[in-house]
Coordinates of N, CA and C in Angstrom, one line a residue:
M1 N 12.5 -16.0 -23.6 CA 11.5 -15.5 -22.6 C 10.1 -16.1 -23.0
E2 N 9.3 -16.4 -22.0 CA 8.0 -16.9 -22.2 C 7.1 -15.9 -22.9
S3 N 6.3 -16.4 -23.8 CA 5.4 -15.5 -24.5 C 4.0 -15.4 -23.9
R4 N 3.8 -16.1 -22.8 CA 2.5 -16.0 -22.1 C 2.5 -15.0 -21.0
V5 N 1.4 -14.5 -20.7 CA 1.2 -13.5 -19.6 C 0.9 -14.3 -18.3
N6 N 1.6 -14.0 -17.2 CA 1.2 -14.6 -15.9 C 0.2 -13.6 -15.3
W7 N -1.1 -13.9 -15.6 CA -2.1 -13.0 -15.2 C -2.3 -13.0 -13.6
L8 N -1.9 -14.0 -13.0 CA -2.0 -14.0 -11.5 C -1.0 -13.0 -10.9
L9 N 0.2 -13.1 -11.4 CA 1.2 -12.1 -11.0 C 0.9 -10.7 -11.4
L10 N 0.5 -10.5 -12.6 CA 0.2 -9.1 -13.1 C -1.1 -8.6 -12.3
G11 N -2.1 -9.4 -12.1 CA -3.3 -9.0 -11.4 C -2.9 -8.6 -9.9
N12 N -2.0 -9.4 -9.3 CA -1.6 -9.1 -8.0 C -0.9 -7.8 -7.9
M13 N 0.0 -7.5 -8.9 CA 0.7 -6.2 -8.9 C -0.3 -5.1 -9.1
M14 N -1.3 -5.3 -9.9 CA -2.3 -4.2 -10.0 C -3.1 -4.0 -8.7
L15 N -3.5 -5.1 -8.1 CA -4.2 -5.0 -6.8 C -3.4 -4.3 -5.8
V16 N -2.1 -4.6 -5.6 CA -1.3 -3.9 -4.7 C -1.0 -2.5 -5.0
S17 N -0.9 -2.2 -6.3 CA -0.7 -0.8 -6.8 C -2.0 0.0 -6.4
F18 N -3.1 -0.6 -6.6 CA -4.4 0.0 -6.3 C -4.5 0.3 -4.8
L19 N -4.1 -0.7 -4.0 CA -4.1 -0.6 -2.6 C -3.2 0.5 -2.0
I20 N -2.0 0.6 -2.6 CA -1.1 1.7 -2.2 C -1.6 3.0 -2.6
G21 N -2.2 3.1 -3.8 CA -2.8 4.3 -4.2 C -3.9 4.8 -3.3
I22 N -4.8 3.8 -2.9 CA -5.8 4.1 -1.9 C -5.2 4.6 -0.6
S23 N -4.2 3.9 -0.1 CA -3.7 4.2 1.2 C -3.0 5.6 1.3
H24 N -2.6 6.1 0.1 CA -2.1 7.5 0.1 C -3.2 8.5 0.3
R25 N -4.3 8.3 -0.3 CA -5.4 9.3 -0.3 C -6.5 9.1 0.7
I26 N -6.8 7.8 1.1 CA -7.9 7.6 1.9 C -7.7 8.2 3.3
F27 N -6.5 8.3 3.7 CA -6.2 8.9 5.0 C -6.4 10.4 5.0
A28 N -6.1 11.1 3.9 CA -6.2 12.5 3.9 C -7.6 13.1 4.2
I29 N -8.6 12.4 3.7 CA -9.9 12.9 4.0 C -10.4 12.7 5.4
S30 N -9.7 11.8 6.1 CA -10.1 11.6 7.5 C -9.2 12.4 8.5
L31 N -8.4 13.2 8.1 CA -7.5 14.0 9.0 C -8.2 14.7 10.1
P32 N -9.2 15.5 9.8 CA -9.9 16.3 10.9 C -10.6 15.3 11.9
T33 N -11.2 14.3 11.4 CA -12.0 13.3 12.2 C -11.0 12.6 13.2
I34 N -9.9 12.2 12.6 CA -8.9 11.5 13.4 C -8.2 12.4 14.5
A35 N -8.0 13.6 14.0 CA -7.4 14.6 14.9 C -8.3 14.9 16.2
R36 N -9.6 15.0 15.9 CA -10.5 15.2 17.0 C -10.6 14.0 17.9
S37 N -10.6 12.8 17.3 CA -10.7 11.6 18.1 C -9.5 11.3 18.9
L38 N -8.3 11.6 18.4 CA -7.1 11.4 19.1 C -6.6 12.6 19.9
E39 N -7.5 13.7 19.9 CA -7.2 14.9 20.7 C -5.9 15.5 20.4
T40 N -5.6 15.7 19.1 CA -4.4 16.4 18.6 C -4.7 17.6 17.7
D41 N -3.7 18.3 17.4 CA -3.9 19.4 16.5 C -3.5 19.1 15.1
I42 N -3.5 20.1 14.2 CA -3.2 19.8 12.8 C -1.7 19.4 12.6
V43 N -0.8 19.9 13.5 CA 0.6 19.6 13.4 C 0.8 18.1 13.7
G44 N 0.1 17.7 14.8 CA 0.3 16.3 15.2 C -0.2 15.3 14.1
I45 N -1.4 15.6 13.6 CA -2.0 14.7 12.6 C -1.3 14.8 11.3
S46 N -0.7 15.9 11.0 CA 0.2 16.1 9.8 C 1.3 15.1 9.8
W47 N 1.9 14.9 11.0 CA 3.0 13.9 11.1 C 2.6 12.5 10.7
A48 N 1.4 12.2 11.0 CA 0.9 10.8 10.5 C 0.8 10.7 9.0
L49 N 0.5 11.8 8.4 CA 0.4 11.9 6.9 C 1.9 11.9 6.4
I50 N 2.7 12.7 6.9 CA 4.1 12.9 6.4 C 4.9 11.6 6.7
S51 N 4.7 10.9 7.8 CA 5.6 9.8 8.1 C 5.4 8.7 7.0
F52 N 4.1 8.5 6.6 CA 3.9 7.5 5.5 C 4.6 7.9 4.2
Q53 N 4.4 9.2 3.8 CA 4.9 9.7 2.6 C 6.5 9.7 2.6
L54 N 7.0 10.1 3.7 CA 8.5 10.1 3.8 C 9.1 8.7 3.7
S55 N 8.5 7.8 4.3 CA 9.0 6.4 4.3 C 8.8 5.8 2.9
T56 N 7.7 6.0 2.2 CA 7.6 5.4 0.9 C 8.5 6.1 -0.1
I57 N 8.7 7.4 0.0 CA 9.5 8.1 -1.0 C 11.0 7.8 -0.7
S58 N 11.4 7.9 0.5 CA 12.8 7.8 0.8 C 13.4 6.3 0.7
L59 N 12.5 5.3 0.9 CA 13.0 4.0 1.0 C 12.8 3.2 -0.3
S60 N 12.1 3.7 -1.2 CA 11.8 2.9 -2.5 C 13.1 2.5 -3.2
L61 N 14.0 3.4 -3.3 CA 15.3 3.0 -4.0 C 16.1 2.0 -3.2
V62 N 16.1 2.1 -1.9 CA 16.8 1.2 -1.0 C 16.2 -0.2 -1.2
F63 N 14.9 -0.3 -1.1 CA 14.2 -1.6 -1.2 C 14.3 -2.2 -2.6
G64 N 14.3 -1.3 -3.6 CA 14.5 -1.7 -5.0 C 15.9 -2.5 -5.1
R65 N 16.9 -1.9 -4.6 CA 18.2 -2.6 -4.6 C 18.2 -3.9 -3.8
I66 N 17.6 -3.9 -2.6 CA 17.5 -5.1 -1.8 C 16.8 -6.2 -2.6
G67 N 15.7 -5.8 -3.3 CA 15.0 -6.8 -4.1 C 15.9 -7.3 -5.2
D68 N 16.7 -6.5 -5.8 CA 17.7 -7.0 -6.8 C 18.6 -8.1 -6.2
L69 N 19.0 -7.8 -5.0 CA 20.0 -8.7 -4.3 C 19.4 -10.0 -3.7
H70 N 18.2 -9.9 -3.2 CA 17.6 -11.0 -2.4 C 16.3 -11.5 -2.9
G71 N 15.9 -11.1 -4.1 CA 14.7 -11.7 -4.7 C 13.5 -10.7 -4.6
R72 N 13.0 -10.3 -5.7 CA 11.9 -9.4 -5.7 C 10.6 -9.9 -5.0
Q73 N 10.3 -11.1 -5.3 CA 9.0 -11.6 -4.7 C 9.1 -11.7 -3.2
S74 N 10.3 -12.1 -2.7 CA 10.5 -12.2 -1.3 C 10.3 -10.8 -0.6
V75 N 11.0 -9.8 -1.2 CA 10.9 -8.4 -0.6 C 9.5 -7.9 -0.8
F76 N 8.8 -8.2 -1.9 CA 7.5 -7.7 -2.2 C 6.5 -8.4 -1.1
G77 N 6.6 -9.7 -0.9 CA 5.8 -10.4 0.0 C 5.9 -9.9 1.5
V78 N 7.2 -9.7 1.9 CA 7.4 -9.2 3.2 C 6.9 -7.8 3.4
G79 N 7.1 -7.0 2.3 CA 6.6 -5.6 2.4 C 5.1 -5.6 2.5
L80 N 4.5 -6.4 1.8 CA 3.0 -6.5 1.8 C 2.5 -6.9 3.2
L81 N 3.2 -7.8 3.8 CA 2.8 -8.2 5.2 C 3.1 -7.1 6.2
I82 N 4.2 -6.4 6.0 CA 4.5 -5.2 6.9 C 3.4 -4.1 6.7
F83 N 3.1 -3.9 5.4 CA 2.0 -2.9 5.1 C 0.7 -3.3 5.8
T84 N 0.3 -4.5 5.7 CA -0.9 -5.0 6.2 C -0.9 -4.9 7.7
L85 N 0.2 -5.3 8.4 CA 0.3 -5.2 9.8 C 0.2 -3.8 10.2
G86 N 0.9 -2.9 9.5 CA 0.9 -1.5 9.8 C -0.5 -0.9 9.7
S87 N -1.2 -1.3 8.7 CA -2.6 -0.8 8.5 C -3.5 -1.3 9.7
F88 N -3.3 -2.5 10.1 CA -4.1 -3.0 11.3 C -3.8 -2.3 12.5
L89 N -2.5 -2.0 12.8 CA -2.1 -1.3 14.0 C -2.5 0.1 13.9
C90 N -2.5 0.8 12.7 CA -3.1 2.1 12.6 C -4.5 2.2 13.1
G91 N -5.3 1.1 12.7 CA -6.7 1.1 13.1 C -6.9 0.9 14.6
L92 N -5.8 0.4 15.3 CA -5.9 0.2 16.7 C -5.3 1.4 17.5
A93 N -4.6 2.3 16.8 CA -3.9 3.4 17.5 C -4.7 4.1 18.5
Q94 N -4.1 4.4 19.7 CA -4.8 5.1 20.8 C -4.4 6.5 21.0
D95 N -3.3 6.9 20.4 CA -2.9 8.3 20.5 C -2.1 8.6 19.2
I96 N -1.7 9.9 19.1 CA -1.1 10.4 17.9 C 0.3 9.8 17.6
L97 N 1.0 9.6 18.7 CA 2.4 9.0 18.6 C 2.3 7.6 18.0
Q98 N 1.4 6.8 18.5 CA 1.2 5.5 18.0 C 0.8 5.5 16.5
L99 N -0.1 6.4 16.1 CA -0.6 6.5 14.8 C 0.6 6.9 13.8
V100 N 1.4 7.9 14.3 CA 2.6 8.3 13.5 C 3.5 7.1 13.3
L101 N 3.8 6.4 14.3 CA 4.8 5.2 14.2 C 4.2 4.1 13.4
F102 N 2.9 3.8 13.5 CA 2.3 2.8 12.8 C 2.2 3.2 11.3
R103 N 1.9 4.5 11.0 CA 1.9 4.9 9.6 C 3.3 4.8 9.0
L104 N 4.3 5.1 9.8 CA 5.7 4.9 9.3 C 6.0 3.4 9.0
L105 N 5.5 2.5 9.8 CA 5.6 1.1 9.5 C 4.9 0.7 8.3
Q106 N 3.7 1.3 8.1 CA 2.9 1.0 7.0 C 3.6 1.5 5.7
G107 N 4.2 2.7 5.8 CA 4.9 3.3 4.7 C 6.1 2.5 4.3
I108 N 6.8 1.9 5.3 CA 8.0 1.0 5.0 C 7.5 -0.2 4.2
G109 N 6.4 -0.8 4.6 CA 5.9 -1.9 3.9 C 5.5 -1.5 2.5
A110 N 4.8 -0.4 2.3 CA 4.4 0.1 1.0 C 5.6 0.4 0.1
A111 N 6.7 0.9 0.7 CA 7.9 1.1 -0.1 C 8.5 -0.2 -0.6
M112 N 8.5 -1.2 0.3 CA 9.0 -2.5 -0.1 C 8.2 -3.1 -1.3
A113 N 6.9 -3.0 -1.1 CA 6.0 -3.6 -2.2 C 6.1 -2.8 -3.5
Q114 N 6.0 -1.5 -3.3 CA 6.0 -0.6 -4.5 C 7.2 -0.7 -5.3
A115 N 8.4 -0.8 -4.6 CA 9.7 -0.8 -5.3 C 9.8 -2.1 -6.2
Q116 N 9.1 -3.1 -5.8 CA 9.2 -4.4 -6.6 C 8.0 -4.6 -7.6
G117 N 6.9 -3.9 -7.3 CA 5.7 -4.1 -8.1 C 5.9 -3.9 -9.6
R118 N 6.5 -2.8 -10.0 CA 6.6 -2.5 -11.4 C 7.5 -3.6 -12.1
V119 N 8.6 -3.9 -11.5 CA 9.5 -4.9 -12.1 C 8.8 -6.3 -12.2
L120 N 8.1 -6.7 -11.1 CA 7.4 -7.9 -11.1 C 6.4 -7.9 -12.2
A121 N 5.7 -6.8 -12.4 CA 4.7 -6.7 -13.5 C 5.4 -6.9 -14.8
M122 N 6.5 -6.3 -15.0 CA 7.3 -6.5 -16.3 C 7.7 -7.9 -16.5
E123 N 8.0 -8.6 -15.4 CA 8.4 -10.1 -15.5 C 7.2 -10.9 -15.7
A124 N 6.0 -10.4 -15.5 CA 4.7 -11.2 -15.7 C 4.3 -11.3 -17.1
A125 N 4.9 -10.6 -18.0 CA 4.5 -10.5 -19.4 C 5.7 -10.5 -20.4
P126 N 5.4 -10.9 -21.6 CA 6.5 -10.8 -22.6 C 7.0 -9.4 -22.8
E127 N 8.2 -9.3 -23.4 CA 8.9 -8.0 -23.6 C 8.0 -7.0 -24.3
N128 N 7.3 -7.5 -25.3 CA 6.5 -6.6 -26.1 C 5.2 -6.0 -25.4
W129 N 5.1 -6.5 -24.1 CA 4.0 -6.0 -23.3 C 4.5 -4.9 -22.3
A130 N 5.7 -4.4 -22.4 CA 6.3 -3.5 -21.5 C 5.4 -2.3 -21.3
G131 N 5.0 -1.7 -22.3 CA 4.1 -0.5 -22.2 C 2.8 -0.8 -21.6
K132 N 2.2 -1.9 -22.0 CA 0.9 -2.3 -21.4 C 1.0 -2.6 -19.9
T133 N 2.0 -3.3 -19.5 CA 2.1 -3.6 -18.1 C 2.3 -2.3 -17.2
Q134 N 3.1 -1.4 -17.7 CA 3.3 -0.2 -17.0 C 2.1 0.7 -17.0
G135 N 1.3 0.6 -18.1 CA 0.1 1.3 -18.2 C -1.0 0.7 -17.2
L136 N -1.0 -0.6 -17.1 CA -1.9 -1.2 -16.2 C -1.6 -0.9 -14.7
I137 N -0.3 -0.9 -14.4 CA 0.1 -0.6 -13.0 C -0.2 0.8 -12.7
T138 N 0.1 1.7 -13.6 CA -0.2 3.2 -13.4 C -1.7 3.4 -13.2
T139 N -2.5 2.8 -14.1 CA -3.9 3.0 -14.0 C -4.5 2.5 -12.7
A140 N -4.0 1.3 -12.2 CA -4.4 0.8 -11.0 C -4.1 1.7 -9.8
H141 N -2.9 2.2 -9.8 CA -2.4 3.1 -8.8 C -3.3 4.4 -8.7
H142 N -3.5 5.0 -9.9 CA -4.3 6.2 -9.9 C -5.8 6.0 -9.7
A143 N -6.2 4.8 -10.0 CA -7.6 4.5 -9.6 C -7.8 4.5 -8.1
G144 N -6.8 4.0 -7.4 CA -6.7 4.0 -6.0 C -6.7 5.5 -5.5
F145 N -5.9 6.3 -6.1 CA -5.8 7.7 -5.8 C -7.2 8.3 -6.0
L146 N -7.9 8.0 -7.0 CA -9.2 8.6 -7.4 C -10.3 8.1 -6.4
F147 N -10.3 6.9 -6.1 CA -11.4 6.3 -5.2 C -11.1 6.5 -3.7
G148 N -9.9 6.7 -3.3 CA -9.5 6.8 -1.9 C -10.3 7.8 -1.1
P149 N -10.3 9.1 -1.6 CA -11.1 10.1 -0.8 C -12.6 9.8 -0.6
S150 N -13.2 9.4 -1.7 CA -14.6 9.1 -1.6 C -14.9 7.9 -0.7
L151 N -14.1 6.9 -0.9 CA -14.2 5.7 0.0 C -14.0 6.0 1.4
G152 N -13.0 6.8 1.7 CA -12.6 7.3 3.0 C -13.8 8.1 3.6
G153 N -14.4 8.9 2.9 CA -15.5 9.7 3.4 C -16.7 8.8 3.7
L154 N -17.0 7.9 2.9 CA -18.1 6.9 3.2 C -17.8 6.1 4.4
I155 N -16.6 5.7 4.6 CA -16.3 4.9 5.8 C -16.4 5.7 7.0
I156 N -15.9 6.9 7.0 CA -16.0 7.8 8.1 C -17.4 8.1 8.5
D157 N -18.2 8.4 7.5 CA -19.6 8.7 7.7 C -20.4 7.5 8.3
Y158 N -20.2 6.4 7.7 CA -21.1 5.2 8.1 C -20.5 4.2 9.0
I159 N -19.2 4.2 9.2 CA -18.5 3.2 10.0 C -17.8 3.9 11.1
H160 N -16.5 4.2 10.9 CA -15.7 4.9 11.9 C -14.3 5.2 11.2
W161 N -13.6 6.1 11.7 CA -12.3 6.4 11.1 C -11.4 5.3 11.1
R162 N -11.5 4.4 12.1 CA -10.6 3.2 12.1 C -10.8 2.3 11.0
G163 N -12.0 2.3 10.4 CA -12.4 1.5 9.3 C -11.6 1.8 8.1
V164 N -11.1 3.1 8.0 CA -10.2 3.5 6.9 C -9.0 2.6 6.8
F165 N -8.5 2.2 8.0 CA -7.3 1.4 8.0 C -7.6 -0.1 7.9
F166 N -8.7 -0.5 8.6 CA -9.1 -1.9 8.6 C -9.5 -2.3 7.2
L167 N -10.0 -1.5 6.3 CA -10.3 -1.8 5.0 C -9.1 -2.3 4.2
L168 N -8.0 -1.7 4.5 CA -6.7 -2.1 3.8 C -6.2 -3.5 4.2
V169 N -6.6 -4.0 5.4 CA -6.1 -5.3 5.9 C -6.5 -6.4 5.0
P170 N -7.8 -6.6 4.7 CA -8.2 -7.8 3.8 C -7.6 -7.7 2.4
L171 N -7.5 -6.4 1.9 CA -6.9 -6.2 0.6 C -5.4 -6.6 0.6
G172 N -4.7 -6.2 1.7 CA -3.3 -6.5 1.8 C -3.1 -8.0 2.0
A173 N -4.0 -8.6 2.8 CA -3.9 -10.1 3.0 C -4.2 -10.9 1.7
A174 N -5.1 -10.4 0.9 CA -5.4 -11.0 -0.4 C -4.1 -10.9 -1.3
G175 N -3.5 -9.7 -1.3 CA -2.2 -9.6 -2.1 C -1.1 -10.5 -1.6
A176 N -1.0 -10.6 -0.3 CA 0.0 -11.5 0.3 C -0.3 -13.0 0.0
F177 N -1.6 -13.4 0.0 CA -1.9 -14.7 -0.4 C -1.6 -15.0 -1.9
L178 N -1.9 -14.0 -2.7 CA -1.6 -14.2 -4.1 C -0.1 -14.3 -4.4
T179 N 0.6 -13.5 -3.6 CA 2.1 -13.6 -3.7 C 2.6 -15.0 -3.3
W180 N 2.0 -15.5 -2.2 CA 2.4 -16.8 -1.7 C 2.2 -17.9 -2.7
I181 N 1.0 -17.9 -3.3 CA 0.6 -19.0 -4.3 C 1.3 -18.8 -5.6
N182 N 1.9 -17.6 -5.9 CA 2.6 -17.4 -7.1 C 4.1 -17.4 -7.0
R183 N 4.6 -17.8 -5.9 CA 6.0 -17.8 -5.7 C 6.7 -18.7 -6.6
K184 N 8.0 -18.4 -6.9 CA 8.7 -19.2 -7.9 C 9.4 -20.3 -7.2

């Protein structure tokens, strides 16, 4: 095994882990604002939150196995593109049904990327870095969890609730670009 760290791959896995962490929490702070804007109640807007979480939780194992069979970087890259497209479509949603469906799509992409991210991070470094790589990925994810609500609040106050989703698009595109230039 190579004794060098592929910092491009490891950095990309950290970026995407941070992005997925943000996407879990940035939406929660905007629930009341989005519900008012889309003229729905707490039950309707809850489905937009739940659809993302259900898809990421329930499909991670499935996409982990698909990555084993068809290539981790391929599944990761496609997942990141689906996540980015889902984020963009969420920002364009005109009613609650569209938002729920687009959040589901976003969650499917997140599940694809998240299922491959930790393994790709492990492949980016020598074996003796196993704990470090997992620590870096976990730290990046929880940093996204930590900054998501504050960032979401600022975006809602100074831009618009749609900006919560549009913020994820350039980050997802950057991750997809890094995946493309780092392909094997």
